[in-house]
Amino acid sequence: MSVLVYIDITNGKIAKSAFEAVNYASKIGETTVVTNGNVSDDELSNLGNYGAVKVLINRSLNDDNPNSLSKLVQAAIDKTGADTIVFSNNLISKGVAPMVSAALKAGLVTGAVDLPDAEGIIKVNVFSGKAFGYVKVNTPKRVISLTPNSIGVEEVGGNVSIEEINSEVDARIKIKDVIKQEGDILLTEAEIVVSAGRGLKGPENWGMIEELAKELGAATACSRPVADIGWRPHHEHVGQTGFVVRPNLYIAVGISGAIQHLAGVNGSKIMVVINTDPEAPFFKAADYGIVGDAFEVVPRLIEAVKKFKANN
Amino acid sequence: MKLLVCISKAPDTTSKIAFTDGDTKFDENGVQFIINPSDEWYALVRAIELKEQNGGEVTVITVGTPADDSIIRKALAIGADNAVRINMEPKDAFSVAYEIAEYAKSNAFDIVFTGKETINYNGSQVGGMIAEMMGLPYVSIATKLDMDGTTATLHREITGGDEVVEVETPFVVSATKGMAEQRISKMKGIMAARKKPLTVVEPTVNEQLVSFVKYGLPSAKSECKMIDPENMEELVSLLHNEAKVI
């Protein structure tokens, strides 16, 4: 079986979720990666370590509109004869995957959390992470969009061949500007996320949240009310109408845990909740809970993390 | 401007999620259905605002059964001018997109709007499929949309930031937070909605590419372990030794 994975690469560096998608694909069949933009051969050669045997790259396509990327993926399918196309479920693939699916009339499975079973049925997240669905694809070709941090990444050791590929550019969508997010660690890629809410009382109190995040190598996030009143930027808002994150560790400080917030974080492996209110609904979803004042608990936690790092 | 807004029904966010018929169907018992939030708050409201600024007409479309007329009336109460219901139980995103694309092809819309994704299937599939089927540009996950004549300037979310793009009508866009603010329908709107036209269109025969064969609920979370707020060393040690996440 021939499998094709599309990965988007930002700033010339391949994300962990992209390696995970390649790893996932290589467990289904012989895997070719297709990508675009200005990426070095050195960086691309890392894909071999996660199970790819071949990389097709269109370096002249510095565009991420869904129409152009759909043409690129289709050109790669023509070249490889792939019958399974894999994406990592992210902002870019949400644009491209449905176009590829409709163009090929290939069933699209979004939000996969596991490999297809013996009958080809794929488990997915539905109801904003509150339930699972099991999806059967009724077409010869299929498109699978994998939920990040579902199966993890495993290094397998291997080499890839790198080849250029041409594809049609759809010039109807013109890029005028790119507004980059601040912060070093991308929220949706972070393994640890430290998040805070209204319990912090004001934007001037975020220093300790940022310090804790820095000590843990974590990204910072916030609840919806905090983004809405402008204490924190919108790109930090996690929840039903914001970003969905699935880190290994989610630390929530001063967030009550409304159902809309949980919808954005309930895929996290471990959740720590710090809140003054012992009745906060977030404790029901948490693995570890601390009832206490954030202004006392967080500085203590920062000290404890520093101590741990010094000893390990 | 002729604007088409695709809406879907979704269970209210606070609904209990349960399944029946041997876990093959969502249990609708006692569930309140609403317009999917990103379809309503962002796509529909922005379309109405553009009509208010530039003139034109907002049509809402859904694929569903007569039971869905209540959410259509709500969209009309918020300010859409007319509505279309494709009379079919939605089967999968492809079948829904196909029906909407077939209707839209013969009605020359300037912009086709969808929400970013539904809160029940989280697929984010219908918008891109409609664009492909109609051969139109697709601007996915847009947080801002302004018109100047036939030229649209949009902000779309991409990995690590936002991209500002320009596109000529016609095009397809999926809308997310930032594009507009929720509007509450007023009594006058609710009264007017009763008189606005709702056209029922019979579906064309189309294929279903995927089927949900079963559903399940995640296993119950183990009890939350409470930790002494004075003892953060214990938390760090548990995160390292027990949870193995640091």
Coordinates of C-alpha atoms in Angstrom, one line a residue:
Chain A
M1 CA 0.0 0.0 0.0
S2 CA 1.3 3.4 -0.9
V3 CA 0.8 6.3 1.5
L4 CA 1.3 10.0 1.0
V5 CA 1.7 12.5 3.8
Y6 CA 1.3 16.2 3.3
I7 CA 3.2 18.3 5.9
D8 CA 3.3 22.1 6.2
I9 CA 6.7 23.4 7.4
T10 CA 7.0 26.8 9.1
N11 CA 10.4 28.6 9.3
G12 CA 12.2 25.7 7.7
K13 CA 11.7 23.5 10.7
I14 CA 9.6 20.3 10.8
A15 CA 7.1 20.2 13.7
K16 CA 6.7 17.2 16.0
S17 CA 3.1 16.7 14.9
A18 CA 4.4 16.3 11.3
F19 CA 6.9 13.6 12.3
E20 CA 4.0 11.9 14.1
A21 CA 1.8 12.0 11.0
V22 CA 4.8 10.4 9.0
N23 CA 5.2 7.8 11.7
Y24 CA 1.5 7.0 11.6
A25 CA 1.6 6.7 7.8
S26 CA 4.6 4.4 7.8
K27 CA 2.6 2.0 9.9
I28 CA 0.0 1.8 7.1
G29 CA 2.4 1.4 4.1
E30 CA 5.3 2.7 2.1
T31 CA 5.4 6.4 2.9
T32 CA 6.2 9.4 0.7
V33 CA 6.1 12.9 2.2
V34 CA 5.0 15.9 0.1
T35 CA 5.7 19.4 1.2
N36 CA 6.6 22.9 -0.1
G37 CA 8.6 26.0 0.6
N38 CA 12.1 26.9 1.5
V39 CA 13.4 23.9 3.5
S40 CA 16.9 22.5 3.5
D41 CA 17.7 18.9 2.4
D42 CA 19.3 18.5 5.9
E43 CA 16.0 19.2 7.6
L44 CA 14.0 17.0 5.2
S45 CA 16.4 14.1 5.7
N46 CA 15.1 13.8 9.3
L47 CA 11.9 12.4 7.9
G48 CA 13.7 9.1 7.2
N49 CA 14.1 8.7 10.9
Y50 CA 10.3 8.6 11.3
G51 CA 9.6 6.1 8.5
A52 CA 9.4 8.1 5.2
V53 CA 11.3 6.6 2.2
K54 CA 10.8 9.5 -0.1
V55 CA 10.2 13.3 0.0
L56 CA 8.7 15.3 -2.8
I57 CA 9.1 19.0 -2.4
N58 CA 7.9 22.0 -4.5
R59 CA 10.4 24.7 -3.3
S60 CA 8.9 27.3 -5.6
L61 CA 5.5 27.1 -4.0
N62 CA 5.7 29.5 -1.1
D63 CA 2.0 29.7 -0.7
D64 CA -0.3 27.9 1.7
N65 CA -3.7 28.5 0.3
P66 CA -5.8 25.4 0.2
N67 CA -6.4 25.6 -3.6
S68 CA -2.6 25.5 -4.4
L69 CA -1.8 22.9 -1.8
S70 CA -4.6 20.7 -3.0
K71 CA -3.1 20.8 -6.5
L72 CA 0.3 19.9 -5.0
V73 CA -1.1 16.9 -3.1
Q74 CA -2.9 15.7 -6.3
A75 CA 0.3 16.0 -8.3
A76 CA 2.1 13.9 -5.7
I77 CA -0.7 11.3 -5.8
D78 CA -0.4 11.1 -9.6
K79 CA 3.3 10.5 -9.1
T80 CA 3.1 7.9 -6.3
G81 CA -0.2 6.2 -6.9
A82 CA -1.0 6.6 -3.2
D83 CA -4.3 5.3 -2.0
T84 CA -4.1 6.7 1.5
I85 CA -3.4 10.4 2.1
V86 CA -2.5 11.5 5.6
F87 CA -2.5 15.0 7.2
S88 CA -1.8 16.2 10.7
N89 CA -5.1 17.8 11.8
N90 CA -4.1 21.5 12.0
L91 CA -5.0 25.0 10.6
I92 CA -3.5 24.2 7.2
S93 CA -4.9 20.7 6.7
K94 CA -8.4 21.9 7.7
G95 CA -8.2 23.9 4.4
V96 CA -6.6 21.4 2.2
A97 CA -7.8 18.0 3.2
P98 CA -11.5 18.5 2.3
M99 CA -10.5 19.9 -1.2
V100 CA -8.4 16.8 -1.8
S101 CA -11.2 14.6 -0.6
A102 CA -13.8 16.1 -2.9
A103 CA -11.4 16.2 -5.9
L104 CA -10.6 12.5 -5.6
K105 CA -14.0 11.5 -4.2
A106 CA -12.0 9.9 -1.4
G107 CA -13.6 9.5 2.0
L108 CA -12.2 12.0 4.6
V109 CA -11.7 10.9 8.2
T110 CA -10.9 14.0 10.3
G111 CA -9.5 13.8 13.9
A112 CA -8.2 10.2 13.8
V113 CA -6.7 9.1 17.1
D114 CA -5.7 5.6 16.1
L115 CA -4.5 3.5 13.1
P116 CA -7.2 1.9 10.9
D117 CA -8.2 -1.5 12.4
A118 CA -8.2 -4.8 10.5
E119 CA -11.4 -3.8 8.7
G120 CA -10.1 -0.3 8.0
I121 CA -12.3 1.3 10.6
I122 CA -10.8 4.4 12.1
K123 CA -11.4 5.8 15.6
V124 CA -11.9 9.6 15.7
N125 CA -12.6 12.3 18.2
V126 CA -16.2 13.8 18.0
F127 CA -18.3 16.1 20.1
S128 CA -15.3 18.3 20.9
G129 CA -13.5 15.4 22.5
K130 CA -16.4 14.3 24.6
A131 CA -17.0 11.1 22.6
F132 CA -15.4 8.8 20.0
G133 CA -16.7 7.8 16.6
Y134 CA -15.7 4.8 14.5
V135 CA -15.6 5.7 10.8
K136 CA -15.8 3.4 7.8
V137 CA -14.5 4.7 4.5
N138 CA -16.7 3.6 1.5
T139 CA -14.3 4.6 -1.2
P140 CA -11.1 3.0 -2.7
K141 CA -9.0 6.0 -1.7
R142 CA -9.1 7.6 1.7
V143 CA -7.9 10.8 3.4
I144 CA -7.0 10.7 7.1
S145 CA -6.3 13.7 9.2
L146 CA -4.6 12.7 12.4
T147 CA -5.2 14.4 15.8
P148 CA -1.8 15.6 17.1
N149 CA -0.3 13.8 20.1
S150 CA -2.5 10.7 19.5
I151 CA 0.0 8.0 18.9
G152 CA 3.3 9.7 19.8
V153 CA 6.5 9.6 17.7
E154 CA 8.9 6.8 17.4
E155 CA 12.3 7.0 15.7
V156 CA 12.8 4.1 13.4
G157 CA 16.1 5.1 11.6
G158 CA 16.1 5.3 7.9
N159 CA 17.0 7.3 4.9
V160 CA 14.9 9.3 2.4
S161 CA 15.4 10.3 -1.2
I162 CA 14.5 13.9 -1.9
E163 CA 13.0 14.9 -5.3
E164 CA 11.6 18.1 -6.6
I165 CA 8.0 18.2 -7.8
N166 CA 6.1 20.8 -9.8
S167 CA 2.5 21.7 -9.3
E168 CA 0.0 24.3 -10.5
V169 CA -0.3 27.5 -8.5
D170 CA -3.7 29.0 -7.9
A171 CA -3.1 32.7 -8.0
R172 CA -6.6 33.8 -7.2
I173 CA -5.8 34.1 -3.5
K174 CA -3.0 36.7 -3.1
I175 CA -1.0 36.8 0.2
K176 CA -0.6 40.5 1.3
D177 CA 1.0 40.0 4.7
V178 CA 1.8 37.5 7.4
I179 CA 1.3 38.5 11.0
K180 CA 3.5 36.2 13.2
Q181 CA 2.6 35.3 16.7
E182 CA 4.7 36.3 19.6
G183 CA 6.3 33.6 21.8
D184 CA 8.8 30.9 21.0
I185 CA 6.7 27.8 21.6
L186 CA 3.7 27.3 19.4
L187 CA 0.6 26.6 21.5
T188 CA -0.7 23.7 19.4
E189 CA 2.7 22.1 19.3
A190 CA 3.6 22.5 23.0
E191 CA 4.1 19.4 25.2
I192 CA 3.3 21.4 28.3
V193 CA 0.8 24.3 28.5
V194 CA 0.4 26.7 31.4
S195 CA -3.0 28.4 31.2
A196 CA -4.6 31.0 33.4
G197 CA -8.0 32.7 33.7
R198 CA -10.0 35.4 35.4
G199 CA -8.8 34.1 38.8
L200 CA -5.6 36.0 38.2
K201 CA -7.5 39.3 38.6
G202 CA -5.6 41.3 36.0
P203 CA -3.1 41.2 33.1
E204 CA -0.3 42.6 35.3
N205 CA -0.3 39.3 37.2
W206 CA 0.7 37.1 34.3
G207 CA 4.5 37.4 35.1
M208 CA 4.4 34.3 37.3
I209 CA 2.5 32.3 34.7
E210 CA 5.1 33.2 32.1
E211 CA 7.9 32.3 34.6
L212 CA 6.3 29.0 35.3
A213 CA 5.9 28.3 31.6
K214 CA 9.6 29.3 31.0
E215 CA 10.8 26.9 33.7
L216 CA 8.8 24.1 32.3
G217 CA 9.5 24.8 28.6
A218 CA 5.8 25.3 28.2
A219 CA 3.6 27.5 26.0
T220 CA 1.1 29.9 27.7
A221 CA -2.6 29.9 27.2
C222 CA -5.7 31.5 28.6
S223 CA -9.5 31.1 29.0
R224 CA -12.0 32.9 26.8
P225 CA -13.1 35.7 29.2
V226 CA -9.5 36.7 29.6
A227 CA -8.9 37.0 25.8
D228 CA -12.2 38.8 25.3
I229 CA -11.4 41.5 27.8
G230 CA -8.0 41.9 26.2
W231 CA -5.8 40.7 29.1
R232 CA -4.2 38.2 26.8
P233 CA -3.9 37.9 23.0
H234 CA -6.6 35.9 21.2
H235 CA -4.1 33.4 19.8
E236 CA -3.7 32.2 23.4
H237 CA -7.4 31.4 23.9
V238 CA -8.1 27.7 24.2
G239 CA -11.6 26.3 24.2
Q240 CA -14.5 25.5 22.0
T241 CA -14.2 28.8 20.0
G242 CA -10.4 29.1 20.4
F243 CA -7.6 26.6 19.9
V244 CA -7.8 22.9 20.8
V245 CA -4.7 21.7 22.5
R246 CA -3.6 18.2 23.5
P247 CA -0.4 18.6 25.4
N248 CA 1.1 15.9 27.7
L249 CA 0.6 18.3 30.6
Y250 CA -2.0 21.1 31.0
I251 CA -1.8 23.3 34.1
A252 CA -4.9 25.5 34.6
V253 CA -4.6 28.4 37.1
G254 CA -7.7 30.3 38.2
I255 CA -9.9 28.8 35.5
S256 CA -13.3 27.4 36.7
G257 CA -13.5 24.8 33.9
A258 CA -16.7 25.7 32.0
I259 CA -17.7 23.0 29.5
Q260 CA -16.6 25.3 26.6
H261 CA -13.1 25.5 28.0
L262 CA -12.9 21.8 28.6
A263 CA -13.8 21.2 25.0
G264 CA -10.5 22.7 24.0
V265 CA -8.3 20.9 26.5
N266 CA -9.8 17.6 27.4
G267 CA -7.5 15.7 25.1
S268 CA -4.6 16.6 27.4
K269 CA -2.9 13.6 28.9
I270 CA -2.5 15.0 32.4
M271 CA -4.4 18.0 33.8
V272 CA -3.4 20.0 37.0
V273 CA -5.9 22.4 38.3
I274 CA -5.1 25.2 40.8
N275 CA -8.2 27.1 42.1
T276 CA -9.4 28.8 45.3
D277 CA -12.9 27.3 44.8
P278 CA -13.0 23.6 45.8
E279 CA -16.3 23.3 43.9
A280 CA -14.8 24.5 40.6
P281 CA -16.0 22.1 37.9
F282 CA -12.5 21.8 36.5
F283 CA -11.5 19.5 39.5
K284 CA -13.8 16.8 38.1
A285 CA -11.8 16.6 34.9
A286 CA -8.4 17.1 36.6
D287 CA -5.8 14.5 37.5
Y288 CA -4.1 16.6 40.2
G289 CA -5.9 19.4 42.1
I290 CA -4.7 22.1 44.4
V291 CA -7.2 24.2 46.3
G292 CA -5.4 27.4 47.1
D293 CA -4.6 30.9 46.2
A294 CA -2.7 31.1 42.9
F295 CA -0.6 34.0 44.2
E296 CA 0.9 31.7 46.8
V297 CA 0.7 28.3 45.0
V298 CA 2.3 29.3 41.7
P299 CA 5.4 30.9 43.2
R300 CA 5.9 27.8 45.3
L301 CA 5.4 25.6 42.2
I302 CA 8.0 27.7 40.3
E303 CA 10.5 27.1 43.2
A304 CA 9.7 23.4 43.3
V305 CA 10.3 23.1 39.5
K306 CA 13.6 25.0 39.8
K307 CA 14.7 22.6 42.5
F308 CA 13.7 19.6 40.5
K309 CA 15.6 20.8 37.5
A310 CA 18.7 21.5 39.6
N311 CA 18.6 17.9 40.9
N312 CA 17.8 16.1 37.6
Chain B
M1 CA -24.2 41.2 -3.1
K2 CA -25.7 37.8 -2.9
L3 CA -24.4 35.9 0.1
L4 CA -25.1 32.3 1.0
V5 CA -24.5 31.1 4.5
C6 CA -24.4 27.3 5.2
I7 CA -25.8 26.4 8.7
S8 CA -25.9 23.1 10.5
K9 CA -27.7 22.1 13.6
A10 CA -25.7 21.0 16.6
P11 CA -26.6 19.9 20.1
D12 CA -26.4 22.7 22.7
T13 CA -23.0 22.8 24.2
T14 CA -24.2 21.7 27.6
S15 CA -26.1 18.7 26.2
K16 CA -25.4 15.3 27.7
I17 CA -23.6 13.2 25.1
A18 CA -25.1 9.7 25.0
F19 CA -25.8 7.1 22.3
T20 CA -28.6 4.7 21.5
D21 CA -29.3 1.7 19.2
G22 CA -26.3 -0.2 20.3
D23 CA -24.1 2.9 20.3
T24 CA -24.8 3.6 16.6
K25 CA -26.9 6.8 17.0
F26 CA -26.6 10.0 19.0
D27 CA -29.3 10.1 21.6
E28 CA -31.4 13.1 20.8
N29 CA -33.7 12.5 23.8
G30 CA -34.0 15.8 25.8
V31 CA -31.3 17.5 23.6
Q32 CA -31.8 21.1 22.6
F33 CA -30.5 21.8 19.1
I34 CA -29.0 25.1 18.2
I35 CA -27.4 26.6 15.1
N36 CA -23.8 25.5 15.2
P37 CA -22.0 28.4 17.0
S38 CA -19.4 29.3 14.4
D39 CA -22.0 29.1 11.6
E40 CA -24.2 31.5 13.5
W41 CA -21.9 33.9 15.5
Y42 CA -19.3 34.4 12.8
A43 CA -20.5 33.4 9.3
L44 CA -24.2 34.5 9.5
V45 CA -23.6 37.7 11.5
R46 CA -20.8 38.8 9.2
A47 CA -22.9 38.1 6.1
I48 CA -25.7 40.2 7.6
E49 CA -23.3 43.0 8.4
L50 CA -21.9 43.0 4.8
K51 CA -25.5 43.2 3.5
E52 CA -26.2 46.1 5.8
Q53 CA -23.1 48.0 4.5
N54 CA -23.3 47.1 0.8
G55 CA -26.9 46.0 0.1
G56 CA -27.9 42.7 -1.2
E57 CA -29.4 39.5 0.1
V58 CA -28.4 36.9 2.7
T59 CA -29.7 33.3 2.1
V60 CA -29.2 30.6 4.7
I61 CA -29.1 27.0 3.6
T62 CA -29.1 23.8 5.5
V63 CA -29.4 20.1 4.6
G64 CA -31.9 18.6 6.9
T65 CA -35.4 17.4 7.6
P66 CA -38.6 19.4 8.6
A67 CA -37.4 19.2 12.2
D68 CA -34.6 21.6 11.3
D69 CA -37.0 24.4 10.3
S70 CA -36.8 25.8 13.8
I71 CA -33.0 26.6 13.5
I72 CA -33.7 28.1 10.0
R73 CA -36.4 30.4 11.5
K74 CA -33.8 31.4 14.1
A75 CA -31.3 32.4 11.4
L76 CA -34.1 34.4 9.7
A77 CA -34.9 36.1 13.0
I78 CA -31.3 37.1 13.3
G79 CA -31.5 38.8 9.9
A80 CA -31.1 36.5 6.9
D81 CA -33.6 37.4 4.1
N82 CA -34.6 33.9 3.0
A83 CA -33.8 30.3 3.5
V84 CA -33.3 27.0 1.6
R85 CA -33.6 23.6 3.1
I86 CA -32.4 20.6 1.1
N87 CA -34.8 18.0 2.3
M88 CA -32.5 15.2 3.3
E89 CA -31.1 13.6 6.4
P90 CA -27.4 14.6 6.2
K91 CA -25.3 11.5 5.6
D92 CA -21.7 12.8 5.6
A93 CA -19.9 16.0 4.9
F94 CA -19.5 15.1 1.2
S95 CA -23.2 14.5 0.7
V96 CA -24.0 17.8 2.4
A97 CA -21.4 19.8 0.5
Y98 CA -22.6 18.2 -2.8
E99 CA -26.2 19.3 -2.3
I100 CA -25.2 22.8 -1.3
A101 CA -22.8 23.1 -4.2
E102 CA -25.5 21.9 -6.7
Y103 CA -27.8 24.6 -5.4
A104 CA -25.2 27.3 -5.3
K105 CA -24.0 26.6 -8.8
S106 CA -27.3 27.7 -10.3
N107 CA -27.7 30.8 -8.1
A108 CA -24.6 32.9 -8.7
F109 CA -23.6 33.8 -5.1
D110 CA -20.7 36.2 -4.5
I111 CA -19.6 34.6 -1.2
V112 CA -20.5 31.2 0.3
F113 CA -19.9 31.2 4.1
T114 CA -19.5 28.2 6.4
G115 CA -18.5 28.1 10.1
K116 CA -15.0 26.8 10.9
E117 CA -16.4 23.5 12.1
T118 CA -19.4 22.0 13.9
I119 CA -19.2 21.2 17.6
N120 CA -20.5 17.7 17.1
Y121 CA -18.4 16.3 14.3
N122 CA -15.5 18.8 14.4
G123 CA -14.8 18.0 10.7
S124 CA -14.1 21.4 9.1
Q125 CA -15.0 19.6 5.9
V126 CA -18.0 21.1 4.2
G127 CA -16.5 24.5 3.2
G128 CA -13.4 23.1 1.4
M129 CA -15.5 20.5 -0.4
I130 CA -18.0 23.1 -1.7
A131 CA -15.1 25.2 -3.0
E132 CA -13.6 22.2 -4.8
M133 CA -17.0 21.1 -6.2
M134 CA -17.6 24.7 -7.5
G135 CA -14.1 25.4 -8.6
L136 CA -13.8 28.4 -6.3
P137 CA -11.0 29.8 -4.2
Y138 CA -11.3 28.7 -0.6
V139 CA -10.2 30.9 2.3
S140 CA -10.2 28.7 5.4
I141 CA -10.5 29.7 9.0
A142 CA -10.9 33.4 8.5
T143 CA -11.0 35.8 11.4
K144 CA -11.7 39.0 9.4
L145 CA -13.4 39.8 6.1
D146 CA -13.8 43.2 4.5
M147 CA -15.2 44.1 1.1
D148 CA -14.2 46.8 -1.3
G149 CA -16.3 46.4 -4.4
T150 CA -15.7 42.9 -5.6
T151 CA -12.4 42.5 -3.7
A152 CA -12.3 40.9 -0.3
T153 CA -9.5 41.3 2.2
L154 CA -9.4 38.5 4.8
H155 CA -7.3 37.4 7.7
R156 CA -6.9 33.6 8.0
E157 CA -5.3 31.6 10.7
I158 CA -2.2 29.7 9.7
T159 CA 0.5 27.8 11.7
G160 CA 2.1 30.3 14.0
G161 CA 0.1 33.4 13.0
D162 CA -2.3 35.1 10.7
E163 CA -2.1 35.6 6.9
V164 CA -3.7 38.6 5.2
V165 CA -5.1 37.6 1.8
E166 CA -6.9 39.2 -1.0
V167 CA -9.4 37.5 -3.3
E168 CA -12.1 38.5 -5.9
T169 CA -15.6 37.3 -5.6
P170 CA -16.9 34.6 -5.9
F171 CA -15.2 32.6 -3.2
V172 CA -15.9 30.3 -0.3
V173 CA -14.9 31.2 3.3
S174 CA -15.0 29.4 6.6
A175 CA -15.5 31.8 9.5
T176 CA -14.1 31.7 13.0
K177 CA -13.9 33.8 16.1
G178 CA -13.0 37.4 15.4
M179 CA -15.1 37.8 12.2
A180 CA -18.2 39.1 14.0
E181 CA -20.0 39.1 17.4
Q182 CA -23.0 37.1 18.3
R183 CA -26.4 38.9 17.7
I184 CA -29.4 38.2 19.8
S185 CA -32.6 38.1 17.8
K186 CA -35.2 40.7 18.8
M187 CA -39.0 40.2 19.0
K188 CA -39.4 42.2 15.8
G189 CA -37.0 39.9 14.0
I190 CA -38.7 36.8 15.3
M191 CA -42.1 38.1 14.0
A192 CA -40.6 39.0 10.7
A193 CA -38.9 35.6 10.3
R194 CA -42.3 33.9 10.1
K195 CA -43.1 35.7 6.9
K196 CA -39.7 35.2 5.2
P197 CA -39.5 32.6 2.5
L198 CA -38.2 29.1 3.2
T199 CA -37.8 27.1 0.1
V200 CA -37.6 23.3 0.3
V201 CA -35.5 21.7 -2.4
E202 CA -35.5 18.0 -3.0
P203 CA -32.0 16.4 -3.0
T204 CA -30.2 15.1 -6.1
V205 CA -28.9 11.6 -5.8
N206 CA -25.4 11.6 -4.4
E207 CA -22.9 9.4 -2.8
Q208 CA -21.8 9.0 0.8
L209 CA -18.0 8.6 1.2
V210 CA -17.8 7.7 4.9
S211 CA -20.1 6.3 7.5
F212 CA -20.0 6.4 11.3
V213 CA -20.5 2.8 12.3
K214 CA -20.3 3.2 16.1
Y215 CA -19.8 5.7 18.9
G216 CA -18.3 5.5 22.3
L217 CA -17.6 7.6 25.4
P218 CA -14.1 8.0 26.9
S219 CA -13.6 5.8 30.0
A220 CA -14.4 7.7 33.2
K221 CA -11.5 9.7 34.5
S222 CA -9.9 8.5 37.7
E223 CA -10.5 10.6 40.8
C224 CA -8.6 13.9 41.0
K225 CA -5.7 13.5 43.4
M226 CA -5.7 16.5 45.8
I227 CA -2.4 18.0 46.8
D228 CA -1.5 20.1 49.8
P229 CA -1.1 23.7 48.5
E230 CA 1.9 24.1 50.8
N231 CA 3.7 21.1 49.2
M232 CA 4.5 21.8 45.6
E233 CA 7.5 19.4 45.7
E234 CA 5.0 16.6 46.0
L235 CA 3.2 17.8 42.8
V236 CA 6.5 18.0 40.9
S237 CA 7.5 14.6 42.1
L238 CA 4.1 13.1 41.1
L239 CA 4.3 14.7 37.6
H240 CA 7.8 13.2 37.2
N241 CA 7.5 9.8 38.8
E242 CA 3.8 8.9 38.4
A243 CA 2.4 10.8 35.4
K244 CA 5.8 10.9 33.7
V245 CA 5.1 14.2 32.0
I246 CA 8.1 16.2 33.2

